[in-house]
mmCIF file of C-alpha atoms in Angstrom:
data_model
loop_
_atom_site.group_PDB
_atom_site.id
_atom_site.type_symbol
_atom_site.label_atom_id
_atom_site.label_comp_id
_atom_site.label_asym_id
_atom_site.label_seq_id
_atom_site.Cartn_x
_atom_site.Cartn_y
_atom_site.Cartn_z
ATOM 1 C CA ASN A 1 17.494 11.143 3.308
ATOM 2 C CA ALA A 2 15.243 11.085 0.232
ATOM 3 C CA GLY A 3 13.693 7.629 0.796
ATOM 4 C CA VAL A 4 11.835 6.484 -2.317
ATOM 5 C CA THR A 5 11.756 8.848 -5.276
ATOM 6 C CA GLN A 6 9.588 8.400 -8.343
ATOM 7 C CA THR A 7 9.959 10.229 -11.623
ATOM 8 C CA PRO A 8 8.080 11.663 -13.350
ATOM 9 C CA LYS A 9 5.241 12.866 -11.121
ATOM 10 C CA PHE A 10 2.793 13.326 -13.987
ATOM 11 C CA ARG A 11 2.674 12.133 -17.563
ATOM 12 C CA VAL A 12 0.178 12.126 -20.401
ATOM 13 C CA LEU A 13 0.639 9.570 -23.153
ATOM 14 C CA LYS A 14 -1.181 8.805 -26.329
ATOM 15 C CA THR A 15 -2.326 5.270 -26.997
ATOM 16 C CA GLY A 16 0.542 3.217 -28.351
ATOM 17 C CA GLN A 17 3.329 5.369 -26.961
ATOM 18 C CA SER A 18 5.933 3.943 -24.633
ATOM 19 C CA MET A 19 7.493 5.254 -21.464
ATOM 20 C CA THR A 20 9.526 4.249 -18.435
ATOM 21 C CA LEU A 21 8.801 5.125 -14.837
ATOM 22 C CA LEU A 22 11.820 5.325 -12.571
ATOM 23 C CA CYS A 23 11.903 4.434 -8.912
ATOM 24 C CA ALA A 24 15.011 5.107 -6.865
ATOM 25 C CA GLN A 25 15.574 4.341 -3.183
ATOM 26 C CA ASP A 26 18.523 5.273 -1.027
ATOM 27 C CA MET A 27 17.793 3.005 1.949
ATOM 28 C CA ASN A 28 19.675 -0.029 0.617
ATOM 29 C CA HIS A 29 16.456 -2.046 0.550
ATOM 30 C CA GLU A 30 16.494 -5.368 -1.241
ATOM 31 C CA TYR A 31 12.791 -5.678 -1.997
ATOM 32 C CA MET A 32 11.039 -3.301 -4.350
ATOM 33 C CA TYR A 33 7.495 -3.244 -5.707
ATOM 34 C CA TRP A 34 5.364 -1.496 -8.288
ATOM 35 C CA TYR A 35 1.670 -0.981 -7.512
ATOM 36 C CA ARG A 36 -1.099 0.706 -9.405
ATOM 37 C CA GLN A 37 -3.980 2.474 -7.716
ATOM 38 C CA ASP A 38 -7.314 2.842 -9.419
ATOM 39 C CA PRO A 39 -10.415 4.457 -7.937
ATOM 40 C CA GLY A 40 -12.192 2.100 -5.567
ATOM 41 C CA MET A 41 -9.737 -0.729 -6.174
ATOM 42 C CA GLY A 42 -6.986 -0.144 -3.685
ATOM 43 C CA LEU A 43 -3.414 -0.962 -4.646
ATOM 44 C CA ARG A 44 -2.657 -3.881 -6.924
ATOM 45 C CA LEU A 45 0.801 -5.370 -7.343
ATOM 46 C CA ILE A 46 2.187 -5.187 -10.885
ATOM 47 C CA HIS A 47 5.729 -6.536 -10.534
ATOM 48 C CA TYR A 48 8.227 -6.901 -7.761
ATOM 49 C CA SER A 49 11.894 -7.599 -7.210
ATOM 50 C CA VAL A 50 13.642 -9.393 -4.364
ATOM 51 C CA GLY A 51 17.087 -8.221 -5.351
ATOM 52 C CA GLU A 52 19.329 -6.799 -8.030
ATOM 53 C CA GLY A 53 18.864 -8.626 -11.307
ATOM 54 C CA THR A 54 15.668 -10.417 -10.281
ATOM 55 C CA THR A 55 12.058 -9.582 -11.045
ATOM 56 C CA ALA A 56 8.740 -11.394 -10.758
ATOM 57 C CA LYS A 57 5.137 -10.892 -11.791
ATOM 58 C CA GLY A 58 2.541 -9.659 -9.397
ATOM 59 C CA GLU A 59 -1.224 -9.622 -9.619
ATOM 60 C CA VAL A 60 -1.649 -7.454 -12.748
ATOM 61 C CA PRO A 61 1.554 -7.706 -14.848
ATOM 62 C CA ASP A 62 0.111 -7.638 -18.375
ATOM 63 C CA GLY A 63 1.257 -4.710 -20.482
ATOM 64 C CA TYR A 64 4.190 -3.880 -18.206
ATOM 65 C CA ASN A 65 7.834 -4.839 -18.009
ATOM 66 C CA VAL A 66 10.371 -4.128 -15.296
ATOM 67 C CA SER A 67 14.094 -4.171 -14.751
ATOM 68 C CA ARG A 68 16.324 -4.028 -11.685
ATOM 69 C CA LEU A 69 19.850 -3.587 -12.991
ATOM 70 C CA LYS A 70 20.971 -1.728 -9.891
ATOM 71 C CA LYS A 71 19.866 -2.390 -6.342
ATOM 72 C CA GLN A 72 18.653 1.147 -5.823
ATOM 73 C CA ASN A 73 16.603 1.432 -9.018
ATOM 74 C CA PHE A 74 13.463 -0.320 -10.191
ATOM 75 C CA LEU A 75 12.123 0.643 -13.614
ATOM 76 C CA LEU A 76 8.591 0.096 -14.859
ATOM 77 C CA GLY A 77 8.064 0.155 -18.603
ATOM 78 C CA LEU A 78 4.984 0.464 -20.758
ATOM 79 C CA GLU A 79 5.806 -0.639 -24.289
ATOM 80 C CA SER A 80 2.487 0.326 -25.890
ATOM 81 C CA ALA A 81 0.310 2.348 -23.580
ATOM 82 C CA ALA A 82 -3.438 1.733 -23.458
ATOM 83 C CA PRO A 83 -6.205 3.817 -21.856
ATOM 84 C CA SER A 84 -6.705 0.990 -19.326
ATOM 85 C CA GLN A 85 -3.265 1.849 -17.960
ATOM 86 C CA THR A 86 -4.441 5.262 -16.831
ATOM 87 C CA SER A 87 -3.736 5.083 -13.132
ATOM 88 C CA VAL A 88 -1.589 6.286 -10.278
ATOM 89 C CA TYR A 89 1.562 4.217 -9.941
ATOM 90 C CA PHE A 90 3.355 3.734 -6.642
ATOM 91 C CA CYS A 91 6.759 2.296 -6.048
ATOM 92 C CA ALA A 92 7.618 0.840 -2.644
ATOM 93 C CA SER A 93 10.567 -0.806 -0.947
ATOM 94 C CA THR A 94 11.332 -2.793 2.170
ATOM 95 C CA PRO A 95 14.463 -4.396 3.666
ATOM 96 C CA ILE A 96 14.951 -8.153 3.330
ATOM 97 C CA ARG A 97 15.856 -8.897 6.923
ATOM 98 C CA THR A 98 12.470 -7.681 8.125
ATOM 99 C CA VAL A 99 10.534 -8.273 4.955
ATOM 100 C CA ILE A 100 7.390 -9.470 6.676
ATOM 101 C CA ASN A 101 7.124 -6.936 9.455
ATOM 102 C CA SER A 102 8.670 -3.807 8.020
ATOM 103 C CA PRO A 103 6.179 -1.330 6.584
ATOM 104 C CA LEU A 104 6.422 -0.465 2.933
ATOM 105 C CA HIS A 105 8.225 2.769 2.146
ATOM 106 C CA PHE A 106 6.309 4.413 -0.676
ATOM 107 C CA GLY A 107 7.230 6.967 -3.266
ATOM 108 C CA ASN A 108 4.867 9.846 -3.873
ATOM 109 C CA GLY A 109 3.335 8.292 -6.954
ATOM 110 C CA THR A 110 3.198 8.946 -10.678
ATOM 111 C CA ARG A 111 -0.107 10.001 -12.183
ATOM 112 C CA LEU A 112 -0.314 8.606 -15.725
ATOM 113 C CA THR A 113 -3.055 9.419 -18.197
ATOM 114 C CA VAL A 114 -3.327 7.580 -21.498
ATOM 115 C CA THR A 115 -5.561 9.215 -24.086
ATOM 116 C CA ALA B 1 -4.864 -16.704 -2.126
ATOM 117 C CA GLN B 2 -4.999 -13.810 0.227
ATOM 118 C CA LYS B 3 -7.795 -11.317 0.457
ATOM 119 C CA VAL B 4 -8.490 -8.145 2.403
ATOM 120 C CA THR B 5 -11.992 -6.739 2.597
ATOM 121 C CA GLN B 6 -12.866 -3.242 3.688
ATOM 122 C CA ALA B 7 -16.618 -3.286 3.450
ATOM 123 C CA GLN B 8 -17.052 0.413 4.149
ATOM 124 C CA THR B 9 -16.377 2.336 0.957
ATOM 125 C CA GLU B 10 -17.080 5.775 2.391
ATOM 126 C CA ILE B 11 -17.747 7.088 5.873
ATOM 127 C CA SER B 12 -18.757 10.610 6.773
ATOM 128 C CA VAL B 13 -18.743 11.883 10.339
ATOM 129 C CA VAL B 14 -18.881 15.202 12.102
ATOM 130 C CA GLU B 15 -15.809 16.384 13.940
ATOM 131 C CA LYS B 16 -15.375 14.914 17.433
ATOM 132 C CA GLU B 17 -17.357 11.790 16.626
ATOM 133 C CA ASP B 18 -15.689 8.412 17.058
ATOM 134 C CA VAL B 19 -15.359 6.285 13.938
ATOM 135 C CA THR B 20 -14.334 2.658 13.371
ATOM 136 C CA LEU B 21 -12.942 1.363 10.107
ATOM 137 C CA ASP B 22 -13.427 -2.338 9.518
ATOM 138 C CA CYS B 23 -10.959 -4.772 7.964
ATOM 139 C CA VAL B 24 -11.472 -8.495 7.422
ATOM 140 C CA TYR B 25 -8.771 -10.684 5.932
ATOM 141 C CA GLU B 26 -8.278 -14.171 4.553
ATOM 142 C CA THR B 27 -5.007 -16.078 4.495
ATOM 143 C CA ARG B 28 -3.704 -19.620 4.842
ATOM 144 C CA ASP B 29 -0.412 -18.433 6.299
ATOM 145 C CA THR B 30 0.142 -18.999 9.990
ATOM 146 C CA THR B 31 2.615 -16.133 10.160
ATOM 147 C CA TYR B 32 1.584 -12.811 8.710
ATOM 148 C CA TYR B 33 1.429 -9.126 9.458
ATOM 149 C CA LEU B 34 -1.414 -6.671 9.175
ATOM 150 C CA PHE B 35 -0.955 -3.000 8.458
ATOM 151 C CA TRP B 36 -2.977 0.177 8.249
ATOM 152 C CA TYR B 37 -1.911 2.964 5.902
ATOM 153 C CA LYS B 38 -3.352 6.443 5.515
ATOM 154 C CA GLN B 39 -3.568 8.334 2.224
ATOM 155 C CA PRO B 40 -4.423 12.002 2.784
ATOM 156 C CA PRO B 41 -5.716 14.186 -0.065
ATOM 157 C CA SER B 42 -2.122 15.031 -0.967
ATOM 158 C CA GLY B 43 -1.767 11.456 -2.183
ATOM 159 C CA GLU B 44 1.169 9.969 -0.305
ATOM 160 C CA LEU B 45 0.824 6.719 1.612
ATOM 161 C CA VAL B 46 1.661 6.868 5.291
ATOM 162 C CA PHE B 47 2.206 3.875 7.542
ATOM 163 C CA LEU B 48 0.087 3.908 10.734
ATOM 164 C CA ILE B 49 0.407 0.574 12.521
ATOM 165 C CA ARG B 50 1.348 -3.076 12.105
ATOM 166 C CA ARG B 51 0.324 -6.165 14.005
ATOM 167 C CA ASN B 52 1.671 -9.723 13.715
ATOM 168 C CA SER B 53 -0.450 -12.839 13.696
ATOM 169 C CA PHE B 54 0.733 -13.898 17.140
ATOM 170 C CA ASP B 55 0.016 -10.659 18.936
ATOM 171 C CA GLU B 56 -3.647 -10.050 19.634
ATOM 172 C CA GLN B 57 -2.987 -7.345 22.166
ATOM 173 C CA ASN B 58 -4.961 -4.282 21.238
ATOM 174 C CA GLU B 59 -3.207 -0.959 21.130
ATOM 175 C CA ILE B 60 -4.047 2.646 21.781
ATOM 176 C CA SER B 61 -1.933 5.484 20.483
ATOM 177 C CA GLY B 62 -3.335 8.891 21.198
ATOM 178 C CA ARG B 63 -6.690 9.136 19.414
ATOM 179 C CA TYR B 64 -6.050 5.937 17.464
ATOM 180 C CA SER B 65 -6.759 2.406 18.630
ATOM 181 C CA TRP B 66 -6.671 -0.966 16.947
ATOM 182 C CA ASN B 67 -8.609 -4.154 17.643
ATOM 183 C CA PHE B 68 -7.122 -7.371 16.261
ATOM 184 C CA GLN B 69 -9.213 -10.519 16.599
ATOM 185 C CA LYS B 70 -7.716 -13.602 15.025
ATOM 186 C CA SER B 71 -10.871 -15.650 15.692
ATOM 187 C CA THR B 72 -12.878 -13.424 13.371
ATOM 188 C CA SER B 73 -9.941 -12.473 11.085
ATOM 189 C CA SER B 74 -10.540 -8.817 11.734
ATOM 190 C CA PHE B 75 -8.225 -5.866 12.303
ATOM 191 C CA ASN B 76 -10.344 -2.809 12.978
ATOM 192 C CA PHE B 77 -9.156 0.754 13.442
ATOM 193 C CA THR B 78 -10.888 3.359 15.596
ATOM 194 C CA ILE B 79 -10.353 7.096 15.654
ATOM 195 C CA THR B 80 -11.628 8.770 18.802
ATOM 196 C CA ALA B 81 -12.772 12.388 18.679
ATOM 197 C CA SER B 82 -12.184 12.665 14.948
ATOM 198 C CA GLN B 83 -10.701 15.801 13.430
ATOM 199 C CA VAL B 84 -10.890 17.311 9.961
ATOM 200 C CA VAL B 85 -7.237 16.365 9.396
ATOM 201 C CA ASP B 86 -8.227 12.706 9.722
ATOM 202 C CA SER B 87 -10.027 12.972 6.381
ATOM 203 C CA ALA B 88 -8.224 10.513 4.121
ATOM 204 C CA VAL B 89 -8.409 7.130 2.489
ATOM 205 C CA TYR B 90 -7.404 4.360 4.869
ATOM 206 C CA PHE B 91 -6.025 1.063 3.608
ATOM 207 C CA CYS B 92 -5.734 -2.200 5.439
ATOM 208 C CA ALA B 93 -3.021 -4.535 4.128
ATOM 209 C CA LEU B 94 -1.923 -8.120 4.727
ATOM 210 C CA ARG B 95 1.757 -9.039 4.356
ATOM 211 C CA SER B 96 2.683 -12.606 3.556
ATOM 212 C CA THR B 97 5.898 -14.530 3.922
ATOM 213 C CA ASN B 98 6.041 -14.912 0.136
ATOM 214 C CA ALA B 99 8.534 -12.239 -0.925
ATOM 215 C CA GLY B 100 6.915 -9.876 1.502
ATOM 216 C CA LYS B 101 4.098 -9.190 -0.918
ATOM 217 C CA SER B 102 1.247 -7.138 0.452
ATOM 218 C CA THR B 103 -2.430 -7.474 -0.379
ATOM 219 C CA PHE B 104 -4.426 -4.300 0.078
ATOM 220 C CA GLY B 105 -8.086 -3.729 0.724
ATOM 221 C CA ASP B 106 -9.967 -1.343 -1.539
ATOM 222 C CA GLY B 107 -9.758 1.419 1.030
ATOM 223 C CA THR B 108 -12.247 3.381 3.106
ATOM 224 C CA THR B 109 -12.667 7.071 2.395
ATOM 225 C CA LEU B 110 -13.208 8.933 5.633
ATOM 226 C CA THR B 111 -14.597 12.451 5.529
ATOM 227 C CA VAL B 112 -14.666 14.412 8.754
ATOM 228 C CA LYS B 113 -16.840 17.495 8.527
ATOM 229 C CA PRO B 114 -16.314 20.510 10.780
#
């Protein structure tokens, strides 16, 4: 059982380049989230999805887009990367029936550097 | 708006000392859950414990214990007889009923020295 898998693990981009981060979960969870982690700032919610075909903005959505075409996948896109988007990105999921009390299942993170 | 405050940015202790990590939260929800997660140097996020807003019973699990006080909006975490392997960043998080979104504190970096 793989849980939540993020690809890639590391990436270096130049300013202005684009890329997509992939999150895949095999637990049949309805809810999925993208967080970014910056030093001393904890985890901040970028976008989230409550089901296939639906997405919503979180706390820090600017500069990012997401898509949830399949229940198991949640994609995070950067159309024109900026140095301020240098961060560690975490994907997480949780089941809908216990959405408030079930812990988040996290991927192992993607370390992105924008030069 | 929800808020989680972990006032201790960094804590350093010597092995076998007890250490308490503080967490204070703000929410207008009457139903919510509180969580603690651990992030070891390897970087993954590991769930430790959850507590709901109606259950103020404190819990002990091995060397770990948690103190939830709704009156002071605090959910503190204590490690007894700390070990080097406890060195990690610890996050407190508040889960709301709104799409299950979680608000995280900024984390406390615990260093346990041998």
